[in-house]
XYZ file of C-alpha atoms in Angstrom:
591
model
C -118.003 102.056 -75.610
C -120.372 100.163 -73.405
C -118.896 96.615 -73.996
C -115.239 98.289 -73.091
C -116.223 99.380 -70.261
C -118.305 96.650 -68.514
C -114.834 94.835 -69.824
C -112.756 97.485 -67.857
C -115.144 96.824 -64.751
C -114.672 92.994 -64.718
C -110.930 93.260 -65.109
C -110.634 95.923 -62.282
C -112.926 93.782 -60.177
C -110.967 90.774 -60.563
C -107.721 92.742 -60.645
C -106.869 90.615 -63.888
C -104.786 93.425 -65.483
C -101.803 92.219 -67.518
C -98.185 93.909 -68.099
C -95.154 93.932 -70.438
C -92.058 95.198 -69.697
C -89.932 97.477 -72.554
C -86.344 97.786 -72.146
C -84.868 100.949 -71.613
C -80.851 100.831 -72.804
C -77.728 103.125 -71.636
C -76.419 103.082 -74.652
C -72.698 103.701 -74.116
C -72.352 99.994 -72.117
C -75.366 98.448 -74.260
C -76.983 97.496 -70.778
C -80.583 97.535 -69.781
C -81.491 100.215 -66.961
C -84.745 99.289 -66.832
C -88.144 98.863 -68.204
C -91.370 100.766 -69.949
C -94.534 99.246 -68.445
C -97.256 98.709 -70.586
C -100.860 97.716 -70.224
C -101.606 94.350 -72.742
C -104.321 94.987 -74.840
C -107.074 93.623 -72.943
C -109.021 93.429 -76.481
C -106.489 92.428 -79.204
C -103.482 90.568 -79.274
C -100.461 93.658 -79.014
C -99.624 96.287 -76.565
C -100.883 99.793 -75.381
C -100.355 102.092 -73.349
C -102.407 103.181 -70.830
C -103.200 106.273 -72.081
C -105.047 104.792 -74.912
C -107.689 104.057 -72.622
C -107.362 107.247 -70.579
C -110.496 109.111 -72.011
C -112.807 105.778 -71.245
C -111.321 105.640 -67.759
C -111.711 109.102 -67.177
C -114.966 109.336 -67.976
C -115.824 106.774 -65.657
C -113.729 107.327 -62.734
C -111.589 104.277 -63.525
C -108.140 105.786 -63.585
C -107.680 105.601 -59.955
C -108.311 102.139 -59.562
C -106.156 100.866 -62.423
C -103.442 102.783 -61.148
C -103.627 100.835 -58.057
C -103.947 98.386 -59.700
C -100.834 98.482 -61.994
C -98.663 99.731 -58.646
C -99.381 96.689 -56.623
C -98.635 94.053 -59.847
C -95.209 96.234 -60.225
C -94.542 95.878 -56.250
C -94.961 92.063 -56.885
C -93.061 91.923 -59.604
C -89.969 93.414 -57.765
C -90.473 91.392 -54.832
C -90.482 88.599 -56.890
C -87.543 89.528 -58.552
C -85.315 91.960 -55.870
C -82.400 89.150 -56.614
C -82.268 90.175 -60.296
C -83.649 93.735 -60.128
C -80.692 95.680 -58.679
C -80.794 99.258 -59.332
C -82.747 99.179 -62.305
C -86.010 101.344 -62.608
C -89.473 100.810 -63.854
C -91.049 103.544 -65.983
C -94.973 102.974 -65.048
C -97.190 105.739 -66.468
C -99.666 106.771 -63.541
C -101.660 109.647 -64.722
C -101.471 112.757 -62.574
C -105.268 112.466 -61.601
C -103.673 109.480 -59.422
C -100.860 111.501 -58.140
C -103.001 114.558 -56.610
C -105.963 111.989 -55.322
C -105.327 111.202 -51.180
C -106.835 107.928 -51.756
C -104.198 107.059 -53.478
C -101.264 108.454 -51.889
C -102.179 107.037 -49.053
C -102.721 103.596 -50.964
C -98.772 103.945 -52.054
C -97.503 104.953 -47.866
C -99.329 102.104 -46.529
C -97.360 99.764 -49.672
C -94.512 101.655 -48.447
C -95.020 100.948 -45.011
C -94.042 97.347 -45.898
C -91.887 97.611 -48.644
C -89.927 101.236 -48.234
C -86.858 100.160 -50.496
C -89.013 99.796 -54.000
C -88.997 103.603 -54.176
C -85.588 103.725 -55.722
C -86.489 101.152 -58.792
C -89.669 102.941 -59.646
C -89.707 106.060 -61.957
C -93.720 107.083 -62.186
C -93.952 108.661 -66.032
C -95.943 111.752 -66.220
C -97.557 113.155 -69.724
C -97.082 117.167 -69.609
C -99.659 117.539 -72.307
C -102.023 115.693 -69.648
C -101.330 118.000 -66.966
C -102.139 120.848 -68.861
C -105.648 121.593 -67.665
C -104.532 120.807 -64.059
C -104.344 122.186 -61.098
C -99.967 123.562 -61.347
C -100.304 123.676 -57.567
C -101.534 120.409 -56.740
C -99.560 118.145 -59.102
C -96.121 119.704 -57.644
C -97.073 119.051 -54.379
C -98.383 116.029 -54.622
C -94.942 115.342 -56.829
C -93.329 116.695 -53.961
C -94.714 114.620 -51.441
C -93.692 111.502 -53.704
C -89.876 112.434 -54.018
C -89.661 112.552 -50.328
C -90.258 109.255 -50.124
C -88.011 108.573 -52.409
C -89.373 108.179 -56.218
C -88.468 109.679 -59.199
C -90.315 111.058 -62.503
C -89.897 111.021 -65.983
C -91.585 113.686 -68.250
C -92.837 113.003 -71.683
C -95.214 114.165 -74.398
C -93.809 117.481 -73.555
C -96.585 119.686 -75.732
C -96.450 123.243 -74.606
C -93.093 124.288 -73.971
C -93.985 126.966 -71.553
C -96.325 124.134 -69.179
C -92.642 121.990 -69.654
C -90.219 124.477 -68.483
C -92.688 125.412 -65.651
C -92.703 121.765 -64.821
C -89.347 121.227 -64.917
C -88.313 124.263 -62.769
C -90.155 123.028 -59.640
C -90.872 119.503 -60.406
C -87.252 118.539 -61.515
C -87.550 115.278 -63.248
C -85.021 112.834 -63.434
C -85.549 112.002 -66.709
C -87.504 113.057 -70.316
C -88.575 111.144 -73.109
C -88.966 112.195 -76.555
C -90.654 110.176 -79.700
C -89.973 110.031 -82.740
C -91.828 113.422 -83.847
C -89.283 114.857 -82.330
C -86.512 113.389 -83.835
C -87.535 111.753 -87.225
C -85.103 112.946 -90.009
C -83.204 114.800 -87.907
C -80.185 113.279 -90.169
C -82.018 115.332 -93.266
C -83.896 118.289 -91.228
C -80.672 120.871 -89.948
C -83.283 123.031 -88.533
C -85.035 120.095 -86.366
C -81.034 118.871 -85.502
C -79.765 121.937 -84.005
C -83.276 122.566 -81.869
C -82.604 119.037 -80.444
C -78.743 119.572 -79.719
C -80.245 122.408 -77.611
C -82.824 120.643 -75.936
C -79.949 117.718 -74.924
C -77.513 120.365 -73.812
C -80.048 122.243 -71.534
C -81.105 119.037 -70.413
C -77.807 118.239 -69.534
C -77.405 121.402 -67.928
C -80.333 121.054 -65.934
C -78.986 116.928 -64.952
C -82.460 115.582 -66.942
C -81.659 112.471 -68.842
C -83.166 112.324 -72.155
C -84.769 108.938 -73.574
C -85.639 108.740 -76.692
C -88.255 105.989 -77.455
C -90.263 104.417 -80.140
C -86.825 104.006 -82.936
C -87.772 101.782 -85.099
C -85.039 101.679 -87.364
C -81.489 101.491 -87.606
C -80.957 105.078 -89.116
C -82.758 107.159 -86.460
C -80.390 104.961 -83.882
C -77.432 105.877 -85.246
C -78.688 109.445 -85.565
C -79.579 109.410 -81.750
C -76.403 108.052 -80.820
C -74.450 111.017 -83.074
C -76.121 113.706 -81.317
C -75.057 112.559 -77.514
C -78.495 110.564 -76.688
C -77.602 107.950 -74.199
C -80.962 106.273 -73.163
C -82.600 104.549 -75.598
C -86.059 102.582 -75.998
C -87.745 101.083 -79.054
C -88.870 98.104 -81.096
C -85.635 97.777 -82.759
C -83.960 97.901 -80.025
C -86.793 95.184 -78.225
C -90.021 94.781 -78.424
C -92.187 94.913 -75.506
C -92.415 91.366 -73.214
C -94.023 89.841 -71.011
C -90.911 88.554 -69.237
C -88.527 91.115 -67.978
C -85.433 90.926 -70.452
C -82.395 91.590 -68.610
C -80.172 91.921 -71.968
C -79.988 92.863 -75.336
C -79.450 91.054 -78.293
C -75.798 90.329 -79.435
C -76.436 92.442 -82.945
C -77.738 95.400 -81.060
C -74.999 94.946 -78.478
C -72.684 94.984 -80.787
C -74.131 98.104 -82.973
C -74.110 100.111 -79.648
C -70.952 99.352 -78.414
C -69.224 100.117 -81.829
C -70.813 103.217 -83.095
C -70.254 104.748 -79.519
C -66.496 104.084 -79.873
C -66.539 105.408 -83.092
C -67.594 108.361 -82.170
C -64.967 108.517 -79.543
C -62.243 108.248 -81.804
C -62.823 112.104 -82.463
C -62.387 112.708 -79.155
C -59.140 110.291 -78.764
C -56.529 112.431 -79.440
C -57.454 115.541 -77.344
C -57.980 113.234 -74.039
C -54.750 110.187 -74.704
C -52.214 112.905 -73.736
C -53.729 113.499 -70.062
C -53.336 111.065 -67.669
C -55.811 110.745 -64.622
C -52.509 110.774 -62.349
C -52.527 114.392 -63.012
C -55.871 114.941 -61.721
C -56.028 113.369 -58.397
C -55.498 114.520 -54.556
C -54.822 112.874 -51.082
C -57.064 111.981 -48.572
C -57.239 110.481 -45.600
C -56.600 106.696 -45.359
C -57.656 103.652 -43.262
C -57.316 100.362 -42.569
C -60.122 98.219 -42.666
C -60.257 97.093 -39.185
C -60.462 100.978 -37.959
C -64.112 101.465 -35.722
C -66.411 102.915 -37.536
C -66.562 105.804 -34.590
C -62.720 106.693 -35.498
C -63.949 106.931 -39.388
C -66.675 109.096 -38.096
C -64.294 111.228 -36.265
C -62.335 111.948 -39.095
C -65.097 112.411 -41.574
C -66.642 114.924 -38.769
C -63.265 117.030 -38.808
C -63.176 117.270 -42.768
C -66.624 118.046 -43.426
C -65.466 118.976 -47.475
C -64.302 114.858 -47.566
C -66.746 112.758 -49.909
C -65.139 109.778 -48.365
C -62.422 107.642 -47.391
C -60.370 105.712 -48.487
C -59.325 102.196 -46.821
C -55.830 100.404 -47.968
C -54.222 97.975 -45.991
C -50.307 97.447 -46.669
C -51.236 100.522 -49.198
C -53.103 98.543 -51.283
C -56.717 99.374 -51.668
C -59.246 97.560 -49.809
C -62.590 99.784 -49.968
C -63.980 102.966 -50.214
C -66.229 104.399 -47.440
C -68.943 106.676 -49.051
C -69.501 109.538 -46.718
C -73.217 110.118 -47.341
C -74.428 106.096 -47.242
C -71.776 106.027 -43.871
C -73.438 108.696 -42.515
C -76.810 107.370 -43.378
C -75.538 103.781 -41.711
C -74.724 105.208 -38.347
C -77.750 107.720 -38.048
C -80.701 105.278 -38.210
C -82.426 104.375 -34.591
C -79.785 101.678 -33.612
C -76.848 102.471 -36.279
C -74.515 103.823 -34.371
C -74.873 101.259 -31.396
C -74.756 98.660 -33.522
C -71.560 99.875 -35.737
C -69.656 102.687 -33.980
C -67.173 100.011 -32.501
C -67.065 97.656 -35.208
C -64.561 97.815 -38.247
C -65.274 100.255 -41.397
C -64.922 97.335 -43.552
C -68.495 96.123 -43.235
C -69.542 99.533 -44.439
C -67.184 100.581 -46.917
C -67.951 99.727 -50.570
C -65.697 96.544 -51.789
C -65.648 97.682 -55.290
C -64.581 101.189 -55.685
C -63.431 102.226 -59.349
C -59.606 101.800 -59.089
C -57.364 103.521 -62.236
C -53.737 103.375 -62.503
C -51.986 106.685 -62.269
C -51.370 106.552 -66.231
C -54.841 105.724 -67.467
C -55.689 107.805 -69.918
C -58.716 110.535 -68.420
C -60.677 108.773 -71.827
C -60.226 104.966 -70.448
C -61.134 106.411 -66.918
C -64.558 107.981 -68.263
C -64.982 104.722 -70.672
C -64.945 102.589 -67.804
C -67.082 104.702 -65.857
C -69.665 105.032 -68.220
C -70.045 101.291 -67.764
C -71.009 101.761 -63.844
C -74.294 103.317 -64.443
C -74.983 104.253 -60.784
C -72.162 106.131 -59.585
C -72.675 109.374 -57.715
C -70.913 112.856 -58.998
C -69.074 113.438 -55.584
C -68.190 110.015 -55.649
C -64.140 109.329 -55.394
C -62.370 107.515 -58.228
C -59.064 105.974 -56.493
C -55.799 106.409 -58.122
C -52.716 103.880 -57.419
C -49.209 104.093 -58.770
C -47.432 100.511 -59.210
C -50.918 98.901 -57.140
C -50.165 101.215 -54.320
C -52.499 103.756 -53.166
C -51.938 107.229 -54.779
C -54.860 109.807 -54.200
C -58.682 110.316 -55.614
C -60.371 111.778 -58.500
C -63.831 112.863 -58.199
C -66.269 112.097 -61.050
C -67.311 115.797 -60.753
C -63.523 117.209 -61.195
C -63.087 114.093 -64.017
C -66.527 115.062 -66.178
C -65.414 118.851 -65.518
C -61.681 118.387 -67.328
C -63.349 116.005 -70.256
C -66.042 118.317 -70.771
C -63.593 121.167 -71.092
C -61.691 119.066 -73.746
C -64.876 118.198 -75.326
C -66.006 121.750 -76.069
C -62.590 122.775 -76.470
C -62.763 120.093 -79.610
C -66.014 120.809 -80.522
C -65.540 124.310 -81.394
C -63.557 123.447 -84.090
C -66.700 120.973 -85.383
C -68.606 121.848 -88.496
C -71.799 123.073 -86.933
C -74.103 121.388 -89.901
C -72.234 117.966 -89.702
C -70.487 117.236 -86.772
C -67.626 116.781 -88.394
C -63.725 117.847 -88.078
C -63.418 121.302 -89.343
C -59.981 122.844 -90.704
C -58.231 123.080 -87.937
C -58.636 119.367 -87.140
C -58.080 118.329 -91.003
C -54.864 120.545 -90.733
C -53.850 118.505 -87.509
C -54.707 114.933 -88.624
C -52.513 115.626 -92.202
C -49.437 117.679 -90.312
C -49.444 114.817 -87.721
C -49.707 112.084 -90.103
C -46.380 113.999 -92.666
C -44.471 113.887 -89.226
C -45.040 110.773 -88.487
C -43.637 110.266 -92.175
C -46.769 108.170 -92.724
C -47.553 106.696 -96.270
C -51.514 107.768 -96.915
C -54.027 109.181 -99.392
C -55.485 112.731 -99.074
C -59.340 113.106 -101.521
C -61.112 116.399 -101.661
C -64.437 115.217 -102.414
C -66.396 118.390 -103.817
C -70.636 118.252 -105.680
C -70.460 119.624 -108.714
C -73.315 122.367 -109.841
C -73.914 122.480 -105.799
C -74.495 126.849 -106.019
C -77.102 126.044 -109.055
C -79.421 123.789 -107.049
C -78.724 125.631 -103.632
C -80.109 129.235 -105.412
C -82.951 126.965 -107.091
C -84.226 124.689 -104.334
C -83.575 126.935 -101.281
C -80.297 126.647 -98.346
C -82.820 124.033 -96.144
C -82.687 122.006 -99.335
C -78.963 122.377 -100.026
C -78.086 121.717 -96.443
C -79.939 118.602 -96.873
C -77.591 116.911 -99.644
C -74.597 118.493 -97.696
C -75.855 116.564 -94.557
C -76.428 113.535 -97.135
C -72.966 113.602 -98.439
C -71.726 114.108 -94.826
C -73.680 110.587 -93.761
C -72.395 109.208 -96.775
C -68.653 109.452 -95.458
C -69.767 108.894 -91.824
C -71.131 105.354 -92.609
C -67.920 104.717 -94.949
C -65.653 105.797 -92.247
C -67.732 103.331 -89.491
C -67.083 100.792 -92.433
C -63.147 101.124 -92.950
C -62.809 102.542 -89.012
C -59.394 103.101 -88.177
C -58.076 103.520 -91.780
C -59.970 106.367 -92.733
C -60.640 109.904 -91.127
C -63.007 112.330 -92.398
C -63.560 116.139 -91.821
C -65.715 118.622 -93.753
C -63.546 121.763 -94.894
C -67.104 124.071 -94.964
C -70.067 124.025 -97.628
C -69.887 121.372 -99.996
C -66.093 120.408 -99.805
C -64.746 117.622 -97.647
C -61.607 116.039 -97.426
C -61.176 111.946 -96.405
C -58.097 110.190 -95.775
C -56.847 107.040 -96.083
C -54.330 105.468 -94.728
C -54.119 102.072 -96.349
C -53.476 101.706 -99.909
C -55.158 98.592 -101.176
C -58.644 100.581 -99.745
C -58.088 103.945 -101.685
C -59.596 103.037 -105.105
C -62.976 101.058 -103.353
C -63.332 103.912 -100.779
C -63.326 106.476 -103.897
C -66.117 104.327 -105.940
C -68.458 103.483 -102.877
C -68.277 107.481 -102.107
C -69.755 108.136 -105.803
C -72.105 105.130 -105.896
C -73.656 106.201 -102.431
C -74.273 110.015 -103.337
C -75.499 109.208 -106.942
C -77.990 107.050 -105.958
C -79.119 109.666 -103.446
C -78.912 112.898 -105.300
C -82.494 112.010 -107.607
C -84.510 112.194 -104.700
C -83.607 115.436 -103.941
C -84.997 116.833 -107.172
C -88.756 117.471 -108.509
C -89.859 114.833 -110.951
C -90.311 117.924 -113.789
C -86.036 118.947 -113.491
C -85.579 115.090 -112.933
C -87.167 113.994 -115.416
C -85.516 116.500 -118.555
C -82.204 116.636 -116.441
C -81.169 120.017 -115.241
C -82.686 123.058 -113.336
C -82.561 126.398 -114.925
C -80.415 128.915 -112.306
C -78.435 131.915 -112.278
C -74.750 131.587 -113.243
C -72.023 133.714 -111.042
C -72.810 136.864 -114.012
C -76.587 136.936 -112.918
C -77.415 135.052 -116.576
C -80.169 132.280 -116.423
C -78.415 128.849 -117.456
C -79.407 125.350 -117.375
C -77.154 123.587 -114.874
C -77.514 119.533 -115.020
C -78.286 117.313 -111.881
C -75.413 117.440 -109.403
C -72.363 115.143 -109.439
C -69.493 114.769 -107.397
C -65.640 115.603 -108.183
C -63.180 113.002 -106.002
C -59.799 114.396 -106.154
C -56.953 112.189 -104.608
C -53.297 112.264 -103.798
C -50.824 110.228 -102.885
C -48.374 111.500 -99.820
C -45.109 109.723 -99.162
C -42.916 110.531 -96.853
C -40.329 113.338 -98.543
C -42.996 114.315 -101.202
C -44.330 117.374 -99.412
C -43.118 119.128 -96.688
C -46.745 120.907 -95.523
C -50.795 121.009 -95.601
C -50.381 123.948 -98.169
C -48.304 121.740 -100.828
C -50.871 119.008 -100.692
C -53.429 121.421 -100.775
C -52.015 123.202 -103.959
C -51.616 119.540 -105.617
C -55.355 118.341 -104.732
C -56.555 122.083 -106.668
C -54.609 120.861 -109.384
C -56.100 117.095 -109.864
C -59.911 118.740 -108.508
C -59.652 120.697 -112.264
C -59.488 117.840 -114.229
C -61.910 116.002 -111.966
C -64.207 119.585 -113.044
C -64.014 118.938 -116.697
C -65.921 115.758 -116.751
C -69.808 116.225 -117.082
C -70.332 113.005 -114.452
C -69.403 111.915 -110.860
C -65.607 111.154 -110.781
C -62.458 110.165 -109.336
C -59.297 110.875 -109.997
C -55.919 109.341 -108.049
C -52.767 111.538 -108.713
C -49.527 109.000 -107.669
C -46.889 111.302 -108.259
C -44.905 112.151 -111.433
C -44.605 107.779 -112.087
């Protein structure tokens, strides 16, 4: 203890303290919002953070210190980078001891005296589990001090969830972080998955953004990414560095990027049909050499306008942001300076522009790439190039969300995926559209055995298996496959090209069978079957589970509805039944 802390001492005296820089990731463009700042081991080679230390330093009445410390290096490190930095944040973990002490606020004002922009790139990360013992009071006012200036906080190790909605209530955080206790197996754990789609939607409710950190593998990714987390942080995503890394890797680029528009692809269909054009309003115009006192006026006699828009020969120019225009021409010489001078040196140059047809998916696609927006921010509509009216992102996210739920309440709740309404859809729309495909009802046989045997968390388990099973083969074959899960163990896939059917059907049945042992004891493993009640209430030995694939073949003309396939696929499932394995079985037609 001694020698780390006479080390502590003669780094804090020298101010020879070290950082790395973690990326933080918005997922649905693959681009880096910012960093994780980490203390560098100051006694190994590797990284930690600085809560590692925090016992040492708080016993010692070093926390202070290094957290003036660690503040100055990251004001140097933006001013030494504002060119590159933009809007992205820094995540620094001050501890709260920091945040209530007067020595240090005032150590931050005089900082900002200088430097009053760096507020809006720096998020200060607070531990709830750290605040516990703390004065309630204190830390929200102190917290409240710090967001007038213009900061922002992140919550994480969120420990008692009473202390956490208490914080969040009056603090209001902009964002929350979550590790990987909270999320490991959530693929596997149904319980764990629908507590977290809870926590994400009241987040999302409450406008927190949720981060999850510390993924270290490529299956708890792609398990973040299917239950709607956008921020992401972790070694496989990049380790920490001592340079700031502006981008991602190409692979991990490219993984975002195309599970995220997978996942869209359930939402396609629902949100192709409406058109933004449909959406959008007029407002008031001008041209870019109007004085900024005439835009005033107008704004002034609308006070319910978020903006306006500037065109000249109808074509748009600009967009003038009513709350940064406002800001402009209220500071001490703002409106002297501006008032007679043209709108077009305040209005924003690159306003998101959509064409009247743009489909309201494209228009929320391409918005998800501007990170920064504002909700009452106007999206501009033209028709031909001309001018046509504005959408705000509120009204936008309102009408997509509505489609959303509207969609997702005919989800499996288990699996996420298309329930019967949507399989009846994707098969009636693919017979009118006298399509050629292949419909399998993919069924695991002695499922009710093991499910009575091992328990429902167990049996949801391999139904959640089988379900990312079919996922991953649909991200595999993308467009030529579609997948929906008719309730319990039964799902139906279909495939629309031909030459795929037969190697979609054996990859289903290699994947699950080389799964389904680890979901049994090593005793029933090991002699081959579980001893369960049949449907008379007799005890029989059932054997380890298989799966029945049951395909047909639809050309146009050979049925005329869902029910006839339906009928035909109950037919070919019974001779899939009387084999004792895993197996498939492709009906062509009478041939």
């Amino acid at each position: 203890m001694s020698s780390k802390l006479d080390y502590l001492n003669f780094l804090i005296e020298r101010q020879n303290i070290d950082l790395s820089f973690q990326p933080v990731v918005f997922a649905t463009s693959a681009q880096v919002i910012g960093w994780e700042v980490f203390l560098i081991n100051p006694y190994e080679t590797g990284y930690i953070d600085l809560k590692l230390l925090f016992d040492i330093m708080k016993e010692n009445e070093l926390i202070i210190k290094i957290d003036k410390i660690i503040f100055k290096k990251i004001v140097d490190v933006l001013i030494n980078n504002k060119n590159n930095i933009e809007n992205r944040k820094f995540f620094v973990n001050i501890s709260p001891i920091s945040l209530m002490n007067n020595d240090f606020t005032t150590f931050i004002a005089s900082i900002l005296s200088t430097n009053p922009m760096i507020t809006k790139n720096i998020v200060f990360e607070i531990s709830i589990k750290s605040c516990e013992n703390l004065s309630v009071n204190d830390l929200h006012y102190s917290i409240k001090v710090l967001k007038k200036q213009g900061f922002t906080f992140s919550a994480e190790n969120i420990g008692s969830l009473y202390f956490f909605l208490d914080f969040i209530s009056i603090s209001k955080p902009t964002y929350v972080k979550i590790g990987r206790e909270v999320y490991r197996d959530i693929a596997m754990d149904s319980i764990k998955s629908k507590y977290l789609h809870s926590f994400i939607e009241f987040c999302d409710e409450s406008q927190i953004k949720v981060i999850a950190t510390m993924i270290e593998k490529i299956e708890e990714l792609l398990s973040l990414l299917e239950i709607g987390i956008e921020y992401l942080q972790g070694y496989f995503i990049m380790p920490p560095n001592i340079e700031l890394k502006h981008t991602v890797s190409n692979d991990i680029k490219e993984l975002l990027l195309e599970t995220i528009e997978n996942q869209r692809r359930y939402y396609l269909f629902k949100t192709s049909k409406i058109c933004i054009g449909t959406l959008c309003i007029k407002i008031p115009y001008v041209e870019p050499n109007v004085s900024c006192e005439k835009a005033l006026e107008i704004l002034e006699k609308n006070p319910k306008l978020h903006g306006l828009v500037v065109t000249k020969d109808g074509k748009v120019k600009g967009l003038i942001k009513r709350e940064k225009f406002l800001l402009n021409l209220s500071t001490m010489y703002g409106f002297a300076v501006y008032s007679k001078r043209p709108v077009a040196l305040l209005m924003d140059s690159n306003p998101l522009v959509v064409e009247y047809n743009a489909s309201l998916d494209d228009v929320v696609r391409e918005l998800s790439a501007r990170e920064n927006e504002d909700i009452h921010d106007y999206i501009i509509v033209t028709k031909n190039g001309m001018y046509e009216g504005v959408v705000t992102i509120k009204d936008l996210l309102k009408k997509s969300t509505q489609l959303e739920i509207s969609f997702a309440k005919h989800l499996n709740p288990l699996t996420n995926l298309p329930g019967n309404l949507l399989i009846e859809k994707e098969i009636s729309n693919a017979l009118e559209n006298e399509k050629e495909f292949y419909v399998f009802y993919v069924d695991i046989d002695n499922f009710k055995p093991f499910n009575d045997y091992y328990g429902f968390e167990k049996g949801d388990k391999v139904i959640l298996q089988l379900a990312s099973i079919l996922k991953q083969i649909q991200m595999d074959w993308q467009e030529k496959i579609f997948v929906g899960h008719v309730g319990g163990d039964d799902f139906i896939v279909i495939v629309y090209d031909k030459a795929e059917v037969e190697k979609i059907a054996k990859k289903i049945i290699e994947e699950f069978d080389s799964s389904i042992p680890y979901f049994y004891d090593n005793y029933d493993l090991s002699r081959g079957y579980i001893e369960s009640k049949n449907r008379k209430g007799e005890v029989e030995k059932f054997g380890l589970m298989s799966l029945s694939v049951a395909c047909v073949k639809v050309v146009p003309g050979m049925f005329s509805n869902v029910e006839e396939i339906s009928n035909c696929l109950s037919d070919v499932k019974k001779f899939c039944k009387q084999k004792n394995t895993s197996c498939y079985i492709i009906w062509e037609g009478e041939t």
